[in-house]
């Protein structure tokens, strides 16, 4: 296996499945028995902010209990042992399992469950406590203008300038546990491939993006990713 220098790892709900968190497809588009369009859209938030706050406060409690699984931990090993490489994680997940596993360079393009943003001054708070229409922004002291720092359908993604640079520079693109149906994240592999990266997909099954991947590694990421990381680390040891 060649030595890679700039690795971009895109993750989706599937990498958190073995931590006991439901994926969106498995939940048939339901988020904790709520219809997606009732909670994960900017219109829903404007229509009934308290309802959306309560949904994410409940989800926050659930995600806070989850523990990283061997797939997340394999990324930590790769970042620590695969020498002289920039390794960035672009995640669609709003859970904090990458951070709990010790991963660094994590970019939450769909936001983070433990953050809220003030629509009055833009201040971001990090908390696992409830946030709702009564919450006062600690920065501008305005009450009732906090929104979960979650990218709803119809909102632009976060960190896209950074992601564009990572996609242009990467020589290895790993897609782990994503169905490739939510855009623009679903198109990241095309950009990486256009710029010459090798593209590998880790999933239980072929996805709608399969054409853009050079390699498909089927199976639960908690098994396939640690084995792949072993292969990558051993490949540089033998090369030394
Ligand atoms: C935007 C926050 C510009 C909420 C989320 C047509 C073309 C292009 C775009 C669109 C279009 N129609 C509409 C759009 C725009 C829309 C979109 O893509 N819609 C889709 C439904 C067609 N996109 C947007 O609105 C984005 N913004 O485009 O801005 C704009 C501006 C204004 C107007 C228009 C456009 C914003 C998208 C972000 C939405 N927010 N999350 C929350 O999380 O609560 S998205 C949500 O979906 C999550 O982030 C989640 O990550 C994602 C679902 O995807 P996956 O992560 O892939 O999860 P899924 O369950 O689908 O798949 C899991 C996979 O894992 C499966 O393949 C399974 O086989 C595999 N798996 C399971 N277990 C394992 C496993 N693999 C390995 N091991 C295992 N153990």
PDB file of C-alpha atoms and ligand atoms in Angstrom:
ATOM      1  CA  UNK A   1       0.000   0.000   0.000  1.00  0.00           C
ATOM      2  CA  UNK A   2       1.392   3.443  -0.910  1.00  0.00           C
ATOM      3  CA  UNK A   3       2.210   6.012   1.822  1.00  0.00           C
ATOM      4  CA  UNK A   4      -0.530   8.614   2.127  1.00  0.00           C
ATOM      5  CA  UNK A   5       0.174  12.130   3.390  1.00  0.00           C
ATOM      6  CA  UNK A   6      -3.230  13.836   3.569  1.00  0.00           C
ATOM      7  CA  UNK A   7      -6.093  11.620   4.716  1.00  0.00           C
ATOM      8  CA  UNK A   8      -9.683  12.849   4.892  1.00  0.00           C
ATOM      9  CA  UNK A   9     -12.085  10.633   6.836  1.00  0.00           C
ATOM     10  CA  UNK A  10     -15.802  11.353   6.245  1.00  0.00           C
ATOM     11  CA  UNK A  11     -18.085   9.746   8.824  1.00  0.00           C
ATOM     12  CA  UNK A  12     -21.841   9.310   9.087  1.00  0.00           C
ATOM     13  CA  UNK A  13     -24.300   7.778  11.515  1.00  0.00           C
ATOM     14  CA  UNK A  14     -23.033   4.254  10.714  1.00  0.00           C
ATOM     15  CA  UNK A  15     -19.766   4.782  12.621  1.00  0.00           C
ATOM     16  CA  UNK A  16     -21.816   5.411  15.781  1.00  0.00           C
ATOM     17  CA  UNK A  17     -24.164   2.448  15.235  1.00  0.00           C
ATOM     18  CA  UNK A  18     -21.986   0.050  17.294  1.00  0.00           C
ATOM     19  CA  UNK A  19     -22.102   2.583  20.115  1.00  0.00           C
ATOM     20  CA  UNK A  20     -25.829   1.870  20.246  1.00  0.00           C
ATOM     21  CA  UNK A  21     -27.024   4.998  18.416  1.00  0.00           C
ATOM     22  CA  UNK A  22     -29.748   4.584  15.791  1.00  0.00           C
ATOM     23  CA  UNK A  23     -28.809   5.563  12.250  1.00  0.00           C
ATOM     24  CA  UNK A  24     -31.170   7.704  10.225  1.00  0.00           C
ATOM     25  CA  UNK A  25     -31.911   5.036   7.600  1.00  0.00           C
ATOM     26  CA  UNK A  26     -32.539   2.369  10.213  1.00  0.00           C
ATOM     27  CA  UNK A  27     -34.917   4.782  11.934  1.00  0.00           C
ATOM     28  CA  UNK A  28     -36.726   5.140   8.585  1.00  0.00           C
ATOM     29  CA  UNK A  29     -36.139   8.845   8.636  1.00  0.00           C
ATOM     30  CA  UNK A  30     -37.452   9.185  12.145  1.00  0.00           C
ATOM     31  CA  UNK A  31     -35.467  10.961  14.771  1.00  0.00           C
ATOM     32  CA  UNK A  32     -36.567   9.488  18.146  1.00  0.00           C
ATOM     33  CA  UNK A  33     -40.118   8.926  16.763  1.00  0.00           C
ATOM     34  CA  UNK A  34     -40.349  12.425  15.372  1.00  0.00           C
ATOM     35  CA  UNK A  35     -40.594  13.040  11.619  1.00  0.00           C
ATOM     36  CA  UNK A  36     -37.402  14.642  10.293  1.00  0.00           C
ATOM     37  CA  UNK A  37     -39.261  17.549   8.739  1.00  0.00           C
ATOM     38  CA  UNK A  38     -40.896  18.257  12.108  1.00  0.00           C
ATOM     39  CA  UNK A  39     -37.573  18.810  13.844  1.00  0.00           C
ATOM     40  CA  UNK A  40     -34.528  19.048  11.584  1.00  0.00           C
ATOM     41  CA  UNK A  41     -35.600  21.987   9.401  1.00  0.00           C
ATOM     42  CA  UNK A  42     -35.161  25.702   9.882  1.00  0.00           C
ATOM     43  CA  UNK A  43     -38.887  26.173   9.203  1.00  0.00           C
ATOM     44  CA  UNK A  44     -39.758  23.785  12.053  1.00  0.00           C
ATOM     45  CA  UNK A  45     -37.490  25.728  14.390  1.00  0.00           C
ATOM     46  CA  UNK A  46     -39.008  29.064  13.398  1.00  0.00           C
ATOM     47  CA  UNK A  47     -42.535  27.625  13.695  1.00  0.00           C
ATOM     48  CA  UNK A  48     -42.079  25.970  17.087  1.00  0.00           C
ATOM     49  CA  UNK A  49     -38.638  26.526  18.656  1.00  0.00           C
ATOM     50  CA  UNK A  50     -39.579  24.980  22.015  1.00  0.00           C
ATOM     51  CA  UNK A  51     -40.615  21.700  20.321  1.00  0.00           C
ATOM     52  CA  UNK A  52     -37.285  21.512  18.464  1.00  0.00           C
ATOM     53  CA  UNK A  53     -35.336  22.451  21.614  1.00  0.00           C
ATOM     54  CA  UNK A  54     -37.075  19.671  23.561  1.00  0.00           C
ATOM     55  CA  UNK A  55     -36.263  17.151  20.820  1.00  0.00           C
ATOM     56  CA  UNK A  56     -32.565  18.040  20.868  1.00  0.00           C
ATOM     57  CA  UNK A  57     -32.446  18.231  24.679  1.00  0.00           C
ATOM     58  CA  UNK A  58     -33.745  14.629  24.767  1.00  0.00           C
ATOM     59  CA  UNK A  59     -31.330  13.534  22.021  1.00  0.00           C
ATOM     60  CA  UNK A  60     -28.472  15.258  23.919  1.00  0.00           C
ATOM     61  CA  UNK A  61     -29.140  13.123  27.016  1.00  0.00           C
ATOM     62  CA  UNK A  62     -29.087   9.963  24.875  1.00  0.00           C
ATOM     63  CA  UNK A  63     -25.910  10.881  22.970  1.00  0.00           C
ATOM     64  CA  UNK A  64     -24.111  11.955  26.144  1.00  0.00           C
ATOM     65  CA  UNK A  65     -24.375   8.367  27.505  1.00  0.00           C
ATOM     66  CA  UNK A  66     -22.923   6.768  24.355  1.00  0.00           C
ATOM     67  CA  UNK A  67     -19.357   5.471  24.370  1.00  0.00           C
ATOM     68  CA  UNK A  68     -16.927   5.393  21.427  1.00  0.00           C
ATOM     69  CA  UNK A  69     -16.589   2.001  19.724  1.00  0.00           C
ATOM     70  CA  UNK A  70     -13.532   0.292  18.105  1.00  0.00           C
ATOM     71  CA  UNK A  71     -14.097   2.242  14.872  1.00  0.00           C
ATOM     72  CA  UNK A  72     -13.631   5.604  16.620  1.00  0.00           C
ATOM     73  CA  UNK A  73     -10.670   4.214  18.568  1.00  0.00           C
ATOM     74  CA  UNK A  74      -9.033   2.935  15.378  1.00  0.00           C
ATOM     75  CA  UNK A  75      -8.986   6.516  14.072  1.00  0.00           C
ATOM     76  CA  UNK A  76      -7.133   7.599  17.226  1.00  0.00           C
ATOM     77  CA  UNK A  77      -4.561   4.864  16.579  1.00  0.00           C
ATOM     78  CA  UNK A  78      -4.188   5.975  12.975  1.00  0.00           C
ATOM     79  CA  UNK A  79      -3.685   9.607  14.021  1.00  0.00           C
ATOM     80  CA  UNK A  80      -1.100   8.562  16.622  1.00  0.00           C
ATOM     81  CA  UNK A  81       0.831   5.875  14.723  1.00  0.00           C
ATOM     82  CA  UNK A  82       0.575   6.651  11.003  1.00  0.00           C
ATOM     83  CA  UNK A  83       3.506   9.046  10.946  1.00  0.00           C
ATOM     84  CA  UNK A  84       3.946  12.242   8.905  1.00  0.00           C
ATOM     85  CA  UNK A  85       0.375  12.474   7.674  1.00  0.00           C
ATOM     86  CA  UNK A  86      -2.338  15.098   8.097  1.00  0.00           C
ATOM     87  CA  UNK A  87      -5.444  13.180   9.150  1.00  0.00           C
ATOM     88  CA  UNK A  88      -8.705  15.138   9.375  1.00  0.00           C
ATOM     89  CA  UNK A  89     -12.178  13.894  10.223  1.00  0.00           C
ATOM     90  CA  UNK A  90     -15.186  15.542   8.579  1.00  0.00           C
ATOM     91  CA  UNK A  91     -18.249  14.212  10.340  1.00  0.00           C
ATOM     92  CA  UNK A  92     -21.955  14.522   9.591  1.00  0.00           C
ATOM     93  CA  UNK A  93     -22.642  13.284  13.109  1.00  0.00           C
ATOM     94  CA  UNK A  94     -23.758  15.632  15.854  1.00  0.00           C
ATOM     95  CA  UNK A  95     -22.606  13.240  18.605  1.00  0.00           C
ATOM     96  CA  UNK A  96     -19.213  13.776  20.283  1.00  0.00           C
ATOM     97  CA  UNK A  97     -17.921  10.194  20.012  1.00  0.00           C
ATOM     98  CA  UNK A  98     -14.938  11.170  17.863  1.00  0.00           C
ATOM     99  CA  UNK A  99     -13.808  13.566  20.592  1.00  0.00           C
ATOM    100  CA  UNK A 100     -14.531  11.046  23.375  1.00  0.00           C
ATOM    101  CA  UNK A 101     -12.321   8.525  21.521  1.00  0.00           C
ATOM    102  CA  UNK A 102      -9.426  11.001  21.454  1.00  0.00           C
ATOM    103  CA  UNK A 103      -9.686  11.861  17.750  1.00  0.00           C
ATOM    104  CA  UNK A 104      -8.465  15.343  16.830  1.00  0.00           C
ATOM    105  CA  UNK A 105      -8.955  17.587  13.783  1.00  0.00           C
ATOM    106  CA  UNK A 106     -12.706  16.816  13.889  1.00  0.00           C
ATOM    107  CA  UNK A 107     -14.965  19.048  11.773  1.00  0.00           C
ATOM    108  CA  UNK A 108     -18.719  18.780  12.505  1.00  0.00           C
ATOM    109  CA  UNK A 109     -20.204  20.020   9.212  1.00  0.00           C
ATOM    110  CA  UNK A 110     -23.765  19.309  10.430  1.00  0.00           C
ATOM    111  CA  UNK A 111     -23.151  20.844  13.849  1.00  0.00           C
ATOM    112  CA  UNK A 112     -22.805  19.428  17.344  1.00  0.00           C
ATOM    113  CA  UNK A 113     -25.445  18.357  19.886  1.00  0.00           C
ATOM    114  CA  UNK A 114     -23.546  19.911  22.809  1.00  0.00           C
ATOM    115  CA  UNK A 115     -23.442  23.383  21.266  1.00  0.00           C
ATOM    116  CA  UNK A 116     -25.997  26.171  20.884  1.00  0.00           C
ATOM    117  CA  UNK A 117     -25.620  29.409  18.929  1.00  0.00           C
ATOM    118  CA  UNK A 118     -27.125  32.796  19.758  1.00  0.00           C
ATOM    119  CA  UNK A 119     -29.099  34.125  16.787  1.00  0.00           C
ATOM    120  CA  UNK A 120     -28.634  37.652  18.160  1.00  0.00           C
ATOM    121  CA  UNK A 121     -24.828  37.829  18.496  1.00  0.00           C
ATOM    122  CA  UNK A 122     -23.489  34.560  17.053  1.00  0.00           C
ATOM    123  CA  UNK A 123     -21.920  33.459  20.370  1.00  0.00           C
ATOM    124  CA  UNK A 124     -21.598  29.646  20.669  1.00  0.00           C
ATOM    125  CA  UNK A 125     -22.020  27.907  24.032  1.00  0.00           C
ATOM    126  CA  UNK A 126     -20.887  24.340  24.760  1.00  0.00           C
ATOM    127  CA  UNK A 127     -23.216  22.553  27.128  1.00  0.00           C
ATOM    128  CA  UNK A 128     -24.886  19.202  27.685  1.00  0.00           C
ATOM    129  CA  UNK A 129     -27.516  20.978  29.801  1.00  0.00           C
ATOM    130  CA  UNK A 130     -30.944  21.791  28.340  1.00  0.00           C
ATOM    131  CA  UNK A 131     -31.186  24.839  26.088  1.00  0.00           C
ATOM    132  CA  UNK A 132     -34.595  26.357  25.312  1.00  0.00           C
ATOM    133  CA  UNK A 133     -36.514  29.539  24.581  1.00  0.00           C
ATOM    134  CA  UNK A 134     -35.811  30.780  28.133  1.00  0.00           C
ATOM    135  CA  UNK A 135     -32.009  30.445  27.827  1.00  0.00           C
ATOM    136  CA  UNK A 136     -30.131  33.745  28.152  1.00  0.00           C
ATOM    137  CA  UNK A 137     -27.058  34.225  25.971  1.00  0.00           C
ATOM    138  CA  UNK A 138     -24.043  34.628  28.310  1.00  0.00           C
ATOM    139  CA  UNK A 139     -22.461  36.987  25.798  1.00  0.00           C
ATOM    140  CA  UNK A 140     -25.180  39.485  24.847  1.00  0.00           C
ATOM    141  CA  UNK A 141     -27.590  38.672  27.741  1.00  0.00           C
ATOM    142  CA  UNK A 142     -30.538  38.418  25.289  1.00  0.00           C
ATOM    143  CA  UNK A 143     -33.092  35.727  26.268  1.00  0.00           C
ATOM    144  CA  UNK A 144     -34.759  33.286  23.887  1.00  0.00           C
ATOM    145  CA  UNK A 145     -32.456  33.641  20.904  1.00  0.00           C
ATOM    146  CA  UNK A 146     -30.457  30.426  21.355  1.00  0.00           C
ATOM    147  CA  UNK A 147     -30.679  27.739  18.633  1.00  0.00           C
ATOM    148  CA  UNK A 148     -29.167  24.219  18.780  1.00  0.00           C
ATOM    149  CA  UNK A 149     -25.890  24.492  16.797  1.00  0.00           C
ATOM    150  CA  UNK A 150     -27.267  21.853  14.441  1.00  0.00           C
ATOM    151  CA  UNK A 151     -27.329  22.378  10.663  1.00  0.00           C
ATOM    152  CA  UNK A 152     -30.955  21.852   9.726  1.00  0.00           C
ATOM    153  CA  UNK A 153     -32.093  20.876   6.228  1.00  0.00           C
ATOM    154  CA  UNK A 154     -32.066  24.083   4.205  1.00  0.00           C
ATOM    155  CA  UNK A 155     -29.122  25.559   6.152  1.00  0.00           C
ATOM    156  CA  UNK A 156     -25.565  25.813   4.882  1.00  0.00           C
ATOM    157  CA  UNK A 157     -22.954  23.458   6.313  1.00  0.00           C
ATOM    158  CA  UNK A 158     -20.281  24.578   8.779  1.00  0.00           C
ATOM    159  CA  UNK A 159     -16.522  24.718   8.046  1.00  0.00           C
ATOM    160  CA  UNK A 160     -17.015  24.426   4.273  1.00  0.00           C
ATOM    161  CA  UNK A 161     -13.939  26.559   3.459  1.00  0.00           C
ATOM    162  CA  UNK A 162     -11.808  24.164   5.507  1.00  0.00           C
ATOM    163  CA  UNK A 163     -13.525  21.137   3.954  1.00  0.00           C
ATOM    164  CA  UNK A 164     -12.945  22.466   0.422  1.00  0.00           C
ATOM    165  CA  UNK A 165      -9.205  22.737   1.139  1.00  0.00           C
ATOM    166  CA  UNK A 166      -9.092  19.263   2.696  1.00  0.00           C
ATOM    167  CA  UNK A 167     -10.892  17.755  -0.309  1.00  0.00           C
ATOM    168  CA  UNK A 168      -8.497  19.435  -2.724  1.00  0.00           C
ATOM    169  CA  UNK A 169      -5.371  18.315  -0.825  1.00  0.00           C
ATOM    170  CA  UNK A 170      -6.271  14.781   0.228  1.00  0.00           C
ATOM    171  CA  UNK A 171      -4.617  11.736  -1.356  1.00  0.00           C
ATOM    172  CA  UNK A 172      -6.789   9.266   0.582  1.00  0.00           C
ATOM    173  CA  UNK A 173     -10.546   9.711   1.209  1.00  0.00           C
ATOM    174  CA  UNK A 174     -12.209   7.232   3.573  1.00  0.00           C
ATOM    175  CA  UNK A 175     -16.010   7.269   3.814  1.00  0.00           C
ATOM    176  CA  UNK A 176     -17.239   5.432   6.914  1.00  0.00           C
ATOM    177  CA  UNK A 177     -20.873   4.633   7.712  1.00  0.00           C
ATOM    178  CA  UNK A 178     -22.715   7.066   5.505  1.00  0.00           C
ATOM    179  CA  UNK A 179     -25.473   6.307   3.032  1.00  0.00           C
ATOM    180  CA  UNK A 180     -24.468   9.187   0.758  1.00  0.00           C
ATOM    181  CA  UNK A 181     -27.965  10.650   0.419  1.00  0.00           C
ATOM    182  CA  UNK A 182     -27.554  13.993   2.210  1.00  0.00           C
ATOM    183  CA  UNK A 183     -25.912  16.751   0.224  1.00  0.00           C
ATOM    184  CA  UNK A 184     -23.478  18.404  -0.123  1.00  0.00           C
ATOM    185  CA  UNK A 185     -21.606  15.861   2.095  1.00  0.00           C
ATOM    186  CA  UNK A 186     -22.678  13.091  -0.301  1.00  0.00           C
ATOM    187  CA  UNK A 187     -20.741  14.819  -3.082  1.00  0.00           C
ATOM    188  CA  UNK A 188     -17.453  15.147  -1.127  1.00  0.00           C
ATOM    189  CA  UNK A 189     -16.142  11.876  -2.581  1.00  0.00           C
ATOM    190  CA  UNK A 190     -16.577  13.199  -6.128  1.00  0.00           C
ATOM    191  CA  UNK A 191     -14.472  16.267  -5.309  1.00  0.00           C
ATOM    192  CA  UNK A 192     -11.775  14.166  -3.642  1.00  0.00           C
ATOM    193  CA  UNK A 193     -11.664  11.808  -6.611  1.00  0.00           C
ATOM    194  CA  UNK A 194     -11.548  14.721  -9.061  1.00  0.00           C
ATOM    195  CA  UNK A 195      -8.442  15.973  -7.248  1.00  0.00           C
ATOM    196  CA  UNK A 196      -6.759  12.572  -7.509  1.00  0.00           C
ATOM    197  CA  UNK A 197      -7.444  10.937  -4.133  1.00  0.00           C
ATOM    198  CA  UNK A 198      -7.834   7.185  -3.629  1.00  0.00           C
ATOM    199  CA  UNK A 199     -11.381   6.659  -2.323  1.00  0.00           C
ATOM    200  CA  UNK A 200     -12.403   3.773  -0.021  1.00  0.00           C
ATOM    201  CA  UNK A 201     -15.899   3.168   1.344  1.00  0.00           C
ATOM    202  CA  UNK A 202     -16.628   1.335   4.623  1.00  0.00           C
ATOM    203  CA  UNK A 203     -20.253   0.248   4.881  1.00  0.00           C
ATOM    204  CA  UNK A 204     -22.492  -2.735   5.474  1.00  0.00           C
ATOM    205  CA  UNK A 205     -23.691  -2.503   1.875  1.00  0.00           C
ATOM    206  CA  UNK A 206     -23.125  -0.769  -1.472  1.00  0.00           C
ATOM    207  CA  UNK A 207     -24.343   2.840  -1.320  1.00  0.00           C
ATOM    208  CA  UNK A 208     -25.720   5.211  -3.939  1.00  0.00           C
ATOM    209  CA  UNK A 209     -22.225   6.703  -4.236  1.00  0.00           C
ATOM    210  CA  UNK A 210     -20.508   3.420  -5.052  1.00  0.00           C
ATOM    211  CA  UNK A 211     -19.341   4.526  -8.515  1.00  0.00           C
ATOM    212  CA  UNK A 212     -16.876   7.032  -6.974  1.00  0.00           C
ATOM    213  CA  UNK A 213     -15.117   4.565  -4.692  1.00  0.00           C
ATOM    214  CA  UNK A 214     -11.992   2.628  -5.704  1.00  0.00           C
ATOM    215  CA  UNK A 215     -12.520   0.089  -2.932  1.00  0.00           C
ATOM    216  CA  UNK A 216     -15.523  -1.110  -0.891  1.00  0.00           C
ATOM    217  CA  UNK A 217     -14.838  -2.641   2.494  1.00  0.00           C
ATOM    218  CA  UNK A 218     -18.023  -4.352   3.627  1.00  0.00           C
ATOM    219  CA  UNK A 219     -18.869  -5.131   7.241  1.00  0.00           C
ATOM    220  CA  UNK A 220     -19.382  -3.336  10.547  1.00  0.00           C
ATOM    221  CA  UNK A 221     -16.896  -0.468  10.872  1.00  0.00           C
ATOM    222  CA  UNK A 222     -16.051  -1.619  14.409  1.00  0.00           C
ATOM    223  CA  UNK A 223     -14.422  -4.645  12.769  1.00  0.00           C
ATOM    224  CA  UNK A 224     -13.323  -3.466   9.318  1.00  0.00           C
ATOM    225  CA  UNK A 225     -11.718  -0.161  10.318  1.00  0.00           C
ATOM    226  CA  UNK A 226      -9.351  -1.516  13.019  1.00  0.00           C
ATOM    227  CA  UNK A 227      -8.184  -4.172  10.534  1.00  0.00           C
ATOM    228  CA  UNK A 228      -7.650  -1.527   7.846  1.00  0.00           C
ATOM    229  CA  UNK A 229      -5.721   0.709  10.265  1.00  0.00           C
ATOM    230  CA  UNK A 230      -3.474  -2.279  11.145  1.00  0.00           C
ATOM    231  CA  UNK A 231      -2.816  -2.719   7.410  1.00  0.00           C
ATOM    232  CA  UNK A 232      -1.945   0.967   6.987  1.00  0.00           C
ATOM    233  CA  UNK A 233       0.354   1.132  10.027  1.00  0.00           C
ATOM    234  CA  UNK A 234       2.109  -2.115   9.090  1.00  0.00           C
ATOM    235  CA  UNK A 235       2.608  -0.872   5.535  1.00  0.00           C
ATOM    236  CA  UNK A 236       4.762   2.035   6.741  1.00  0.00           C
ATOM    237  CA  UNK A 237       6.641  -0.121   9.248  1.00  0.00           C
ATOM    238  CA  UNK A 238       7.681  -2.568   6.513  1.00  0.00           C
ATOM    239  CA  UNK A 239       8.553   0.361   4.244  1.00  0.00           C
ATOM    240  CA  UNK A 240      10.990   1.786   6.897  1.00  0.00           C
TER     241      UNK A 240
HETATM  242  C1  LIG B   1     -27.673  22.568   2.135  1.00  0.00           C
HETATM  243  C2  LIG B   1     -28.577  17.485  11.538  1.00  0.00           C
HETATM  244  C3  LIG B   1     -27.505  24.577   0.892  1.00  0.00           C
HETATM  245  C4  LIG B   1     -29.840  17.029  12.137  1.00  0.00           C
HETATM  246  C5  LIG B   1     -28.492  16.768   9.250  1.00  0.00           C
HETATM  247  C6  LIG B   1     -31.152  17.566  -3.913  1.00  0.00           C
HETATM  248  C7  LIG B   1     -29.811  17.614  -4.271  1.00  0.00           C
HETATM  249  C8  LIG B   1     -28.886  18.236  -3.442  1.00  0.00           C
HETATM  250  C9  LIG B   1     -29.284  18.781  -2.219  1.00  0.00           C
HETATM  251  C10 LIG B   1     -30.597  18.697  -1.878  1.00  0.00           C
HETATM  252  C11 LIG B   1     -31.534  18.125  -2.718  1.00  0.00           C
HETATM  253  N1  LIG B   1     -32.739  18.236  -2.106  1.00  0.00           N
HETATM  254  C12 LIG B   1     -32.579  18.864  -0.907  1.00  0.00           C
HETATM  255  C13 LIG B   1     -31.285  19.145  -0.771  1.00  0.00           C
HETATM  256  C14 LIG B   1     -30.662  19.787   0.333  1.00  0.00           C
HETATM  257  C15 LIG B   1     -30.570  18.857   1.549  1.00  0.00           C
HETATM  258  C16 LIG B   1     -30.458  17.383   1.237  1.00  0.00           C
HETATM  259  O1  LIG B   1     -29.391  16.871   0.956  1.00  0.00           O
HETATM  260  N2  LIG B   1     -31.572  16.662   1.339  1.00  0.00           N
HETATM  261  C17 LIG B   1     -31.531  15.236   1.102  1.00  0.00           C
HETATM  262  C18 LIG B   1     -32.508  14.545   2.038  1.00  0.00           C
HETATM  263  C19 LIG B   1     -31.843  14.996  -0.384  1.00  0.00           C
HETATM  264  N3  LIG B   1     -29.362  19.260   2.192  1.00  0.00           N
HETATM  265  C20 LIG B   1     -29.387  20.307   3.002  1.00  0.00           C
HETATM  266  O2  LIG B   1     -30.390  20.956   3.274  1.00  0.00           O
HETATM  267  C21 LIG B   1     -28.040  20.697   3.586  1.00  0.00           C
HETATM  268  N4  LIG B   1     -27.831  22.097   3.358  1.00  0.00           N
HETATM  269  O3  LIG B   1     -27.748  21.883   1.133  1.00  0.00           O
HETATM  270  O4  LIG B   1     -27.418  23.917   2.139  1.00  0.00           O
HETATM  271  C22 LIG B   1     -28.949  24.945   0.758  1.00  0.00           C
HETATM  272  C23 LIG B   1     -29.375  26.076   1.404  1.00  0.00           C
HETATM  273  C24 LIG B   1     -30.711  26.442   1.269  1.00  0.00           C
HETATM  274  C25 LIG B   1     -31.592  25.676   0.496  1.00  0.00           C
HETATM  275  C26 LIG B   1     -31.150  24.510  -0.130  1.00  0.00           C
HETATM  276  C27 LIG B   1     -29.808  24.130   0.009  1.00  0.00           C
HETATM  277  C28 LIG B   1     -28.030  20.450   5.078  1.00  0.00           C
HETATM  278  C29 LIG B   1     -27.912  18.975   5.337  1.00  0.00           C
HETATM  279  C30 LIG B   1     -27.684  18.748   6.841  1.00  0.00           C
HETATM  280  C31 LIG B   1     -28.988  18.332   7.462  1.00  0.00           C
HETATM  281  N5  LIG B   1     -28.756  17.971   8.861  1.00  0.00           N
HETATM  282  N6  LIG B   1     -28.244  16.506  10.532  1.00  0.00           N
HETATM  283  C32 LIG B   1     -29.553  15.904  13.087  1.00  0.00           C
HETATM  284  O5  LIG B   1     -28.570  15.184  12.874  1.00  0.00           O
HETATM  285  O6  LIG B   1     -30.355  15.773  14.016  1.00  0.00           O
HETATM  286  S1  LIG B   1     -28.389  15.539   8.156  1.00  0.00           S
HETATM  287  C33 LIG B   1     -28.497  14.040   8.896  1.00  0.00           C
HETATM  288  O7  LIG B   1     -28.422  13.151   7.800  1.00  0.00           O
HETATM  289  C34 LIG B   1     -27.350  13.656   9.829  1.00  0.00           C
HETATM  290  O8  LIG B   1     -26.302  14.587   9.785  1.00  0.00           O
HETATM  291  C35 LIG B   1     -26.869  12.343   9.299  1.00  0.00           C
HETATM  292  O9  LIG B   1     -25.503  12.201   9.366  1.00  0.00           O
HETATM  293  C36 LIG B   1     -27.312  12.410   7.904  1.00  0.00           C
HETATM  294  C37 LIG B   1     -27.799  11.037   7.458  1.00  0.00           C
HETATM  295  O10 LIG B   1     -26.831  10.531   6.768  1.00  0.00           O
HETATM  296  P1  LIG B   1     -25.891   9.342   7.309  1.00  0.00           P
HETATM  297  O11 LIG B   1     -24.968   9.865   8.342  1.00  0.00           O
HETATM  298  O12 LIG B   1     -25.322   8.771   6.080  1.00  0.00           O
HETATM  299  O13 LIG B   1     -26.833   8.317   8.061  1.00  0.00           O
HETATM  300  P2  LIG B   1     -27.751   7.203   7.394  1.00  0.00           P
HETATM  301  O14 LIG B   1     -28.556   6.591   8.482  1.00  0.00           O
HETATM  302  O15 LIG B   1     -28.424   7.800   6.194  1.00  0.00           O
HETATM  303  O16 LIG B   1     -26.714   6.095   6.831  1.00  0.00           O
HETATM  304  C38 LIG B   1     -25.977   5.293   7.721  1.00  0.00           C
HETATM  305  C39 LIG B   1     -25.089   4.413   6.874  1.00  0.00           C
HETATM  306  O17 LIG B   1     -24.261   3.650   7.749  1.00  0.00           O
HETATM  307  C40 LIG B   1     -25.863   3.427   6.024  1.00  0.00           C
HETATM  308  O18 LIG B   1     -25.306   3.393   4.716  1.00  0.00           O
HETATM  309  C41 LIG B   1     -25.632   2.072   6.726  1.00  0.00           C
HETATM  310  O19 LIG B   1     -25.570   0.998   5.790  1.00  0.00           O
HETATM  311  C42 LIG B   1     -24.286   2.290   7.357  1.00  0.00           C
HETATM  312  N7  LIG B   1     -24.043   1.533   8.593  1.00  0.00           N
HETATM  313  C43 LIG B   1     -24.927   1.211   9.566  1.00  0.00           C
HETATM  314  N8  LIG B   1     -24.292   0.529  10.548  1.00  0.00           N
HETATM  315  C44 LIG B   1     -22.988   0.448  10.182  1.00  0.00           C
HETATM  316  C45 LIG B   1     -22.824   1.073   8.937  1.00  0.00           C
HETATM  317  N9  LIG B   1     -21.649   1.142   8.301  1.00  0.00           N
HETATM  318  C46 LIG B   1     -20.590   0.561   8.896  1.00  0.00           C
HETATM  319  N10 LIG B   1     -20.664  -0.051  10.100  1.00  0.00           N
HETATM  320  C47 LIG B   1     -21.829  -0.133  10.765  1.00  0.00           C
HETATM  321  N11 LIG B   1     -21.879  -0.770  11.955  1.00  0.00           N
END
